[in-house]
PDB file of C-alpha atoms in Angstrom:
ATOM      1  CA  GLU Q  25       8.108 -39.923  12.872  1.00 74.00           C
ATOM      2  CA  ASN Q  26       9.667 -36.544  12.105  1.00 78.00           C
ATOM      3  CA  LEU Q  27       7.643 -35.140   9.189  1.00 83.00           C
ATOM      4  CA  ASN Q  28      10.208 -32.783   7.725  1.00 81.00           C
ATOM      5  CA  PRO Q  29       9.205 -30.717   4.649  1.00 84.00           C
ATOM      6  CA  LEU Q  30      10.804 -33.164   2.162  1.00 86.00           C
ATOM      7  CA  VAL Q  31       8.785 -36.100   3.551  1.00 89.00           C
ATOM      8  CA  VAL Q  32       5.580 -34.022   3.438  1.00 91.00           C
ATOM      9  CA  LEU Q  33       6.352 -32.877  -0.123  1.00 92.00           C
ATOM     10  CA  ASN Q  34       6.814 -36.488  -1.270  1.00 93.00           C
ATOM     11  CA  LEU Q  35       3.565 -37.525   0.464  1.00 92.00           C
ATOM     12  CA  PHE Q  36       1.691 -34.666  -1.250  1.00 92.00           C
ATOM     13  CA  LYS Q  37       3.165 -35.618  -4.643  1.00 92.00           C
ATOM     14  CA  ARG Q  38       1.808 -39.165  -4.228  1.00 93.00           C
ATOM     15  CA  ILE Q  39      -1.818 -37.959  -3.815  1.00 91.00           C
ATOM     16  CA  PRO Q  40      -3.612 -39.061  -7.024  1.00 90.00           C
ATOM     17  CA  ALA Q  41      -5.350 -36.405  -9.166  1.00 87.00           C
ATOM     18  CA  GLU Q  42      -8.808 -37.966  -8.606  1.00 88.00           C
ATOM     19  CA  ASP Q  43      -8.427 -37.496  -4.796  1.00 90.00           C
ATOM     20  CA  VAL Q  44      -7.538 -33.785  -5.023  1.00 89.00           C
ATOM     21  CA  PRO Q  45     -11.217 -32.585  -5.212  1.00 89.00           C
ATOM     22  CA  LEU Q  46     -11.817 -34.360  -1.862  1.00 90.00           C
ATOM     23  CA  LEU Q  47      -9.424 -31.774  -0.344  1.00 88.00           C
ATOM     24  CA  LEU Q  48     -11.667 -29.004  -1.804  1.00 88.00           C
ATOM     25  CA  MET Q  49      -8.932 -28.107  -4.305  1.00 88.00           C
ATOM     26  CA  ASN Q  50      -9.202 -27.608  -8.044  1.00 88.00           C
ATOM     27  CA  PRO Q  51      -6.620 -29.940  -9.683  1.00 84.00           C
ATOM     28  CA  GLU Q  52      -6.323 -27.589 -12.707  1.00 85.00           C
ATOM     29  CA  ALA Q  53      -5.519 -24.558 -10.520  1.00 86.00           C
ATOM     30  CA  GLY Q  54      -3.155 -26.208  -8.056  1.00 85.00           C
ATOM     31  CA  LYS Q  55      -2.023 -29.480  -6.498  1.00 88.00           C
ATOM     32  CA  PRO Q  56      -1.345 -30.205  -2.788  1.00 90.00           C
ATOM     33  CA  SER Q  57       2.413 -30.327  -3.514  1.00 90.00           C
ATOM     34  CA  ASP Q  58       2.215 -26.633  -4.542  1.00 89.00           C
ATOM     35  CA  LEU Q  59       1.474 -25.789  -0.883  1.00 89.00           C
ATOM     36  CA  ILE Q  60       5.116 -26.508   0.049  1.00 89.00           C
ATOM     37  CA  LEU Q  61       7.436 -23.760  -1.200  1.00 87.00           C
ATOM     38  CA  THR Q  62      10.423 -25.158  -3.078  1.00 87.00           C
ATOM     39  CA  ARG Q  63      11.466 -21.865  -4.699  1.00 88.00           C
ATOM     40  CA  LEU Q  64      11.529 -18.311  -3.383  1.00 88.00           C
ATOM     41  CA  LEU Q  65      10.567 -15.408  -5.604  1.00 89.00           C
ATOM     42  CA  VAL Q  66      13.141 -12.610  -5.744  1.00 91.00           C
ATOM     43  CA  PRO Q  67      11.513  -9.171  -6.059  1.00 91.00           C
ATOM     44  CA  PRO Q  68      12.984  -6.631  -8.522  1.00 92.00           C
ATOM     45  CA  LEU Q  69      15.401  -3.937  -7.354  1.00 90.00           C
ATOM     46  CA  CYS Q  70      12.701  -1.236  -7.278  1.00 89.00           C
ATOM     47  CA  ILE Q  71      11.078  -3.161  -4.367  1.00 87.00           C
ATOM     48  CA  ARG Q  72      14.381  -3.382  -2.426  1.00 88.00           C
ATOM     49  CA  PRO Q  73      16.480  -0.339  -3.426  1.00 89.00           C
ATOM     50  CA  SER Q  74      20.023   0.290  -2.146  1.00 87.00           C
ATOM     51  CA  VAL Q  75      20.537   3.480  -0.140  1.00 82.00           C
ATOM     52  CA  VAL Q  76      23.873   5.335  -0.526  1.00 80.00           C
ATOM     53  CA  SER Q  77      25.332   5.876   2.949  1.00 74.00           C
ATOM     54  CA  ASP Q  78      26.735   9.324   3.796  1.00 71.00           C
ATOM     55  CA  LEU Q  79      28.560   8.199   6.955  1.00 69.00           C
ATOM     56  CA  LYS Q  80      30.561   5.315   5.493  1.00 68.00           C
ATOM     57  CA  SER Q  81      31.523   4.729   1.887  1.00 68.00           C
ATOM     58  CA  GLY Q  82      29.370   2.214   0.023  1.00 71.00           C
ATOM     59  CA  THR Q  83      25.660   1.433   0.183  1.00 76.00           C
ATOM     60  CA  ASN Q  84      23.162   0.200   2.735  1.00 84.00           C
ATOM     61  CA  GLU Q  85      21.319  -2.753   1.263  1.00 86.00           C
ATOM     62  CA  ASP Q  86      17.604  -3.308   1.873  1.00 88.00           C
ATOM     63  CA  ASP Q  87      16.485  -5.856   4.509  1.00 88.00           C
ATOM     64  CA  LEU Q  88      15.064  -8.145   1.804  1.00 91.00           C
ATOM     65  CA  THR Q  89      18.380  -8.112  -0.082  1.00 91.00           C
ATOM     66  CA  MET Q  90      20.295  -8.971   3.109  1.00 90.00           C
ATOM     67  CA  LYS Q  91      17.910 -11.844   3.874  1.00 91.00           C
ATOM     68  CA  LEU Q  92      18.209 -13.177   0.303  1.00 93.00           C
ATOM     69  CA  THR Q  93      22.013 -13.028   0.631  1.00 92.00           C
ATOM     70  CA  GLU Q  94      21.834 -15.132   3.815  1.00 92.00           C
ATOM     71  CA  ILE Q  95      19.532 -17.684   2.118  1.00 93.00           C
ATOM     72  CA  ILE Q  96      21.900 -18.050  -0.895  1.00 93.00           C
ATOM     73  CA  PHE Q  97      24.907 -18.326   1.455  1.00 94.00           C
ATOM     74  CA  LEU Q  98      23.213 -21.079   3.538  1.00 92.00           C
ATOM     75  CA  ASN Q  99      22.317 -23.017   0.374  1.00 92.00           C
ATOM     76  CA  ASP Q 100      25.981 -22.872  -0.614  1.00 93.00           C
ATOM     77  CA  VAL Q 101      27.078 -24.051   2.873  1.00 91.00           C
ATOM     78  CA  ILE Q 102      24.697 -27.063   2.712  1.00 90.00           C
ATOM     79  CA  LYS Q 103      26.035 -27.987  -0.765  1.00 92.00           C
ATOM     80  CA  LYS Q 104      29.668 -27.836   0.465  1.00 90.00           C
ATOM     81  CA  HIS Q 105      28.890 -29.877   3.597  1.00 90.00           C
ATOM     82  CA  ARG Q 106      27.177 -32.578   1.517  1.00 88.00           C
ATOM     83  CA  ILE Q 107      30.111 -32.769  -0.934  1.00 88.00           C
ATOM     84  CA  SER Q 108      32.704 -32.885   1.868  1.00 89.00           C
ATOM     85  CA  GLY Q 109      30.752 -35.615   3.695  1.00 84.00           C
ATOM     86  CA  ALA Q 110      29.978 -33.665   6.874  1.00 82.00           C
ATOM     87  CA  LYS Q 111      27.942 -35.213   9.726  1.00 87.00           C
ATOM     88  CA  THR Q 112      24.184 -35.573   9.137  1.00 84.00           C
ATOM     89  CA  GLN Q 113      23.518 -33.589  12.337  1.00 87.00           C
ATOM     90  CA  MET Q 114      25.508 -30.607  11.000  1.00 89.00           C
ATOM     91  CA  ILE Q 115      23.612 -30.680   7.664  1.00 87.00           C
ATOM     92  CA  MET Q 116      20.258 -30.896   9.510  1.00 86.00           C
ATOM     93  CA  GLU Q 117      21.210 -27.854  11.648  1.00 87.00           C
ATOM     94  CA  ASP Q 118      22.060 -25.917   8.470  1.00 88.00           C
ATOM     95  CA  TRP Q 119      18.752 -27.108   6.985  1.00 88.00           C
ATOM     96  CA  ASP Q 120      16.751 -25.882  10.031  1.00 87.00           C
ATOM     97  CA  PHE Q 121      18.541 -22.530   9.952  1.00 89.00           C
ATOM     98  CA  LEU Q 122      17.799 -22.176   6.211  1.00 90.00           C
ATOM     99  CA  GLN Q 123      14.110 -22.861   6.884  1.00 89.00           C
ATOM    100  CA  LEU Q 124      14.097 -20.195   9.600  1.00 90.00           C
ATOM    101  CA  GLN Q 125      15.707 -17.612   7.287  1.00 90.00           C
ATOM    102  CA  CYS Q 126      13.100 -18.336   4.579  1.00 90.00           C
ATOM    103  CA  ALA Q 127      10.309 -17.910   7.143  1.00 89.00           C
ATOM    104  CA  LEU Q 128      11.822 -14.624   8.438  1.00 90.00           C
ATOM    105  CA  TYR Q 129      12.097 -13.395   4.818  1.00 91.00           C
ATOM    106  CA  ILE Q 130       8.287 -13.578   4.629  1.00 91.00           C
ATOM    107  CA  ASN Q 131       7.406 -12.670   8.247  1.00 90.00           C
ATOM    108  CA  SER Q 132      10.164 -11.271  10.467  1.00 87.00           C
ATOM    109  CA  GLU Q 133       7.982 -11.281  13.623  1.00 85.00           C
ATOM    110  CA  LEU Q 134       7.815 -15.058  14.058  1.00 84.00           C
ATOM    111  CA  SER Q 135       7.368 -16.297  17.610  1.00 84.00           C
ATOM    112  CA  GLY Q 136       8.923 -19.339  19.251  1.00 83.00           C
ATOM    113  CA  ILE Q 137      12.407 -19.007  17.708  1.00 83.00           C
ATOM    114  CA  PRO Q 138      15.095 -20.758  19.837  1.00 81.00           C
ATOM    115  CA  LEU Q 139      17.530 -18.310  21.484  1.00 80.00           C
ATOM    116  CA  ASN Q 140      20.567 -19.765  19.703  1.00 79.00           C
ATOM    117  CA  MET Q 141      18.882 -19.201  16.297  1.00 80.00           C
ATOM    118  CA  ALA Q 142      17.193 -15.829  17.007  1.00 82.00           C
ATOM    119  CA  PRO Q 143      18.318 -13.004  14.669  1.00 82.00           C
ATOM    120  CA  LYS Q 144      20.530 -10.342  16.269  1.00 81.00           C
ATOM    121  CA  LYS Q 145      19.040  -7.477  14.233  1.00 83.00           C
ATOM    122  CA  TRP Q 146      15.317  -6.960  13.549  1.00 83.00           C
ATOM    123  CA  THR Q 147      14.426  -6.755   9.847  1.00 86.00           C
ATOM    124  CA  ARG Q 148      11.277  -6.002   7.855  1.00 89.00           C
ATOM    125  CA  GLY Q 149       9.808  -8.956   5.978  1.00 88.00           C
ATOM    126  CA  PHE Q 150       7.052  -8.949   3.362  1.00 90.00           C
ATOM    127  CA  VAL Q 151       4.283  -9.175   5.972  1.00 91.00           C
ATOM    128  CA  GLN Q 152       5.620  -6.076   7.789  1.00 90.00           C
ATOM    129  CA  ARG Q 153       5.543  -4.100   4.520  1.00 90.00           C
ATOM    130  CA  LEU Q 154       1.876  -4.921   3.969  1.00 89.00           C
ATOM    131  CA  LYS Q 155       0.231  -4.817   7.405  1.00 88.00           C
ATOM    132  CA  GLY Q 156      -0.482  -2.021   9.867  1.00 83.00           C
ATOM    133  CA  LYS Q 157      -1.153   1.693   9.613  1.00 80.00           C
ATOM    134  CA  GLN Q 158       2.062   2.462   7.686  1.00 82.00           C
ATOM    135  CA  GLY Q 159       1.782  -0.660   5.472  1.00 86.00           C
ATOM    136  CA  ARG Q 160       0.995  -0.806   1.758  1.00 84.00           C
ATOM    137  CA  PHE Q 161      -2.777  -1.318   2.133  1.00 80.00           C
ATOM    138  CA  ARG Q 162      -3.668   1.267   4.771  1.00 76.00           C
ATOM    139  CA  GLY Q 163      -0.708   3.595   4.239  1.00 78.00           C
ATOM    140  CA  ASN Q 164      -0.511   3.741   0.434  1.00 78.00           C
ATOM    141  CA  LEU Q 165      -3.604   2.199  -1.153  1.00 75.00           C
ATOM    142  CA  SER Q 166      -6.558   3.106   1.109  1.00 70.00           C
ATOM    143  CA  GLY Q 167      -5.265   6.512   2.193  1.00 64.00           C
ATOM    144  CA  LYS Q 168      -3.335   8.372  -0.478  1.00 67.00           C
ATOM    145  CA  ARG Q 169      -2.412  12.058  -0.507  1.00 72.00           C
ATOM    146  CA  VAL Q 170      -4.539  13.591  -3.252  1.00 74.00           C
ATOM    147  CA  ASP Q 171      -5.648  17.019  -4.460  1.00 74.00           C
ATOM    148  CA  PHE Q 172      -9.129  18.439  -3.803  1.00 72.00           C
ATOM    149  CA  SER Q 173      -9.518  16.767  -0.423  1.00 74.00           C
ATOM    150  CA  GLY Q 174      -9.383  18.020   3.136  1.00 76.00           C
ATOM    151  CA  ARG Q 175      -9.982  16.880   6.689  1.00 77.00           C
ATOM    152  CA  THR Q 176     -12.554  18.466   8.958  1.00 77.00           C
ATOM    153  CA  VAL Q 177     -15.294  17.827  11.498  1.00 78.00           C
ATOM    154  CA  ILE Q 178     -18.642  17.409   9.733  1.00 73.00           C
ATOM    155  CA  SER Q 179     -21.709  18.151  11.842  1.00 76.00           C
ATOM    156  CA  PRO Q 180     -25.470  17.616  11.813  1.00 78.00           C
ATOM    157  CA  ASP Q 181     -27.883  20.515  12.344  1.00 84.00           C
ATOM    158  CA  PRO Q 182     -31.663  20.700  12.981  1.00 89.00           C
ATOM    159  CA  ASN Q 183     -31.961  23.064   9.981  1.00 89.00           C
ATOM    160  CA  LEU Q 184     -30.282  20.620   7.545  1.00 86.00           C
ATOM    161  CA  ARG Q 185     -31.940  17.861   5.536  1.00 86.00           C
ATOM    162  CA  ILE Q 186     -31.363  14.251   6.589  1.00 84.00           C
ATOM    163  CA  ASP Q 187     -28.830  13.699   3.729  1.00 82.00           C
ATOM    164  CA  GLU Q 188     -26.939  16.967   4.320  1.00 83.00           C
ATOM    165  CA  VAL Q 189     -23.940  17.753   6.485  1.00 82.00           C
ATOM    166  CA  ALA Q 190     -22.411  21.090   7.440  1.00 84.00           C
ATOM    167  CA  VAL Q 191     -18.806  21.901   6.562  1.00 83.00           C
ATOM    168  CA  PRO Q 192     -16.814  24.768   8.152  1.00 85.00           C
ATOM    169  CA  VAL Q 193     -16.577  27.903   5.962  1.00 84.00           C
ATOM    170  CA  HIS Q 194     -12.761  27.740   6.004  1.00 83.00           C
ATOM    171  CA  VAL Q 195     -12.769  24.242   4.438  1.00 82.00           C
ATOM    172  CA  ALA Q 196     -15.566  25.110   1.977  1.00 82.00           C
ATOM    173  CA  LYS Q 197     -13.477  28.061   0.725  1.00 79.00           C
ATOM    174  CA  ILE Q 198     -10.296  26.025   0.259  1.00 79.00           C
ATOM    175  CA  LEU Q 199     -11.831  22.975  -1.448  1.00 80.00           C
ATOM    176  CA  THR Q 200     -12.739  23.855  -5.041  1.00 78.00           C
ATOM    177  CA  PHE Q 201     -14.915  22.275  -7.716  1.00 77.00           C
ATOM    178  CA  PRO Q 202     -14.086  22.575 -11.481  1.00 77.00           C
ATOM    179  CA  GLU Q 203     -17.151  23.918 -13.308  1.00 75.00           C
ATOM    180  CA  LYS Q 204     -17.432  24.714 -17.030  1.00 75.00           C
ATOM    181  CA  VAL Q 205     -18.802  28.150 -17.919  1.00 72.00           C
ATOM    182  CA  SER Q 206     -22.320  27.724 -19.265  1.00 72.00           C
ATOM    183  CA  ASP Q 207     -24.247  30.471 -17.467  1.00 65.00           C
ATOM    184  CA  HIS Q 208     -22.232  33.688 -17.816  1.00 59.00           C
ATOM    185  CA  SER Q 209     -23.785  35.620 -14.954  1.00 59.00           C
ATOM    186  CA  ALA Q 210     -23.256  32.808 -12.423  1.00 62.00           C
ATOM    187  CA  ALA Q 211     -19.633  32.294 -13.543  1.00 62.00           C
ATOM    188  CA  GLN Q 212     -18.951  36.052 -13.305  1.00 61.00           C
ATOM    189  CA  PHE Q 213     -20.406  36.041  -9.788  1.00 62.00           C
ATOM    190  CA  PHE Q 214     -18.038  33.221  -8.783  1.00 62.00           C
ATOM    191  CA  VAL Q 215     -15.017  35.000 -10.252  1.00 58.00           C
ATOM    192  CA  LEU Q 216     -15.836  38.306  -8.557  1.00 57.00           C
ATOM    193  CA  ASN Q 217     -16.684  36.798  -5.178  1.00 61.00           C
ATOM    194  CA  SER Q 218     -15.147  33.448  -4.453  1.00 55.00           C
ATOM    195  CA  VAL Q 219     -13.082  31.733  -7.137  1.00 53.00           C
ATOM    196  CA  PHE Q 220      -9.324  31.144  -6.888  1.00 49.00           C
ATOM    197  CA  TYR Q 221      -8.475  29.863 -10.378  1.00 47.00           C
ATOM    198  CA  ILE Q 222      -9.743  30.142 -13.943  1.00 47.00           C
ATOM    199  CA  ILE Q 223      -7.991  27.324 -15.767  1.00 44.00           C
ATOM    200  CA  PHE Q 224      -4.365  28.259 -14.861  1.00 42.00           C
ATOM    201  CA  TRP Q 225      -4.797  31.945 -14.024  1.00 50.00           C
ATOM    202  CA  PHE Q 226      -4.304  32.751 -10.364  1.00 51.00           C
ATOM    203  CA  LEU Q 227      -6.881  35.321  -9.281  1.00 56.00           C
ATOM    204  CA  LYS Q 228      -5.394  36.239  -5.910  1.00 57.00           C
ATOM    205  CA  TYR Q 229      -3.241  38.957  -7.504  1.00 57.00           C
ATOM    206  CA  GLY Q 230      -5.151  39.331 -10.803  1.00 63.00           C
ATOM    207  CA  ASN Q 231      -7.811  41.812 -11.949  1.00 69.00           C
ATOM    208  CA  ARG Q 232     -11.051  39.967 -11.107  1.00 67.00           C
ATOM    209  CA  GLU Q 233     -13.360  42.413 -12.942  1.00 69.00           C
ATOM    210  CA  LYS Q 234     -11.328  42.173 -16.180  1.00 71.00           C
ATOM    211  CA  MET Q 235     -11.148  38.377 -16.029  1.00 70.00           C
ATOM    212  CA  ALA Q 236     -14.889  38.097 -15.282  1.00 68.00           C
ATOM    213  CA  GLN Q 237     -15.615  40.082 -18.480  1.00 70.00           C
ATOM    214  CA  GLU Q 238     -13.220  37.920 -20.541  1.00 71.00           C
ATOM    215  CA  LEU Q 239     -14.871  34.600 -19.557  1.00 69.00           C
ATOM    216  CA  LYS Q 240     -15.872  32.419 -22.515  1.00 72.00           C
ATOM    217  CA  TYR Q 241     -18.215  29.431 -22.752  1.00 74.00           C
ATOM    218  CA  GLY Q 242     -16.245  26.254 -22.063  1.00 73.00           C
ATOM    219  CA  ASP Q 243     -13.736  27.903 -19.681  1.00 74.00           C
ATOM    220  CA  ILE Q 244     -13.225  25.955 -16.458  1.00 75.00           C
ATOM    221  CA  VAL Q 245     -13.872  27.918 -13.284  1.00 74.00           C
ATOM    222  CA  GLU Q 246     -12.601  26.424 -10.024  1.00 76.00           C
ATOM    223  CA  ARG Q 247     -15.282  27.585  -7.591  1.00 76.00           C
ATOM    224  CA  HIS Q 248     -15.696  27.128  -3.851  1.00 80.00           C
ATOM    225  CA  LEU Q 249     -18.080  24.557  -2.386  1.00 81.00           C
ATOM    226  CA  ILE Q 250     -21.652  25.830  -2.231  1.00 80.00           C
ATOM    227  CA  ASP Q 251     -24.922  24.505  -0.792  1.00 83.00           C
ATOM    228  CA  GLY Q 252     -26.197  21.519  -2.766  1.00 82.00           C
ATOM    229  CA  ASP Q 253     -22.780  20.184  -3.864  1.00 81.00           C
ATOM    230  CA  VAL Q 254     -22.470  16.398  -3.658  1.00 82.00           C
ATOM    231  CA  VAL Q 255     -19.272  15.589  -1.755  1.00 80.00           C
ATOM    232  CA  LEU Q 256     -17.657  12.300  -0.720  1.00 78.00           C
ATOM    233  CA  PHE Q 257     -17.109  12.069   3.034  1.00 76.00           C
ATOM    234  CA  ASN Q 258     -15.028   9.469   4.730  1.00 72.00           C
ATOM    235  CA  ARG Q 259     -15.270   8.490   8.385  1.00 70.00           C
ATOM    236  CA  GLN Q 260     -11.873   7.947  10.001  1.00 69.00           C
ATOM    237  CA  PRO Q 261     -10.293   5.500  10.583  1.00 69.00           C
ATOM    238  CA  SER Q 262     -10.657   4.636   6.889  1.00 66.00           C
ATOM    239  CA  LEU Q 263      -9.799   0.947   6.965  1.00 68.00           C
ATOM    240  CA  HIS Q 264     -11.593   0.087   3.719  1.00 69.00           C
ATOM    241  CA  LYS Q 265     -13.638   1.807   1.011  1.00 67.00           C
ATOM    242  CA  LEU Q 266     -16.936   1.201   2.845  1.00 70.00           C
ATOM    243  CA  SER Q 267     -15.904   4.124   5.079  1.00 70.00           C
ATOM    244  CA  ILE Q 268     -16.692   6.552   2.241  1.00 70.00           C
ATOM    245  CA  MET Q 269     -20.188   8.086   1.974  1.00 70.00           C
ATOM    246  CA  ALA Q 270     -21.708  10.680  -0.340  1.00 69.00           C
ATOM    247  CA  HIS Q 271     -23.652  13.660   1.069  1.00 67.00           C
ATOM    248  CA  LEU Q 272     -25.146  16.832  -0.287  1.00 62.00           C
TER     249      LEU Q 272
END
């Protein structure tokens, strides 16, 4: 017997509520019939923005929008064929093609697609947006571009403690740490010797001696990294947050 999705959906709907826990499912959270998709969620426009084309007038629509258009069009075709009394075989072909388009909408790298139904142009589905190095998780969530971070080779040394690592001088001078002025002499030393910013004043072209004298308690001095600073280090490739370690 050909178990098409409608048959399976009807079978799942007939499973009594008392049998659902036997399938290791919580009947309050979901039923077996919920495992068959009957509706597709349409993401908002910010997820699938239109791009204005410079070459030809009009806009280039996002892959998701194009796939949704095809799905709506196929639904309309099936409705018209049913009303006009078309052959069952033709409606079943439309049905199979609609199923394929819904599957490609979620994952556009499906294998085993018949040649006559294979898409002519490759598109990016939801799965392609999430997975891989450029995907949402690794590309945007795990590894973001942020301030006060840099990339370097960290090294051990026989003269360092077991929880210490050495950082090149160039990186230690570029990465800064915001420190409030509490000890005047130490803050003045930083300003005269190594600090780039005091709050929003740029010291590269300023008068360091004058600014060191004008320091007040509570001012924020952005100083270079010094021995004893606790810094987060992250071993590449950073696939998850367990890659990150803290060292002195």
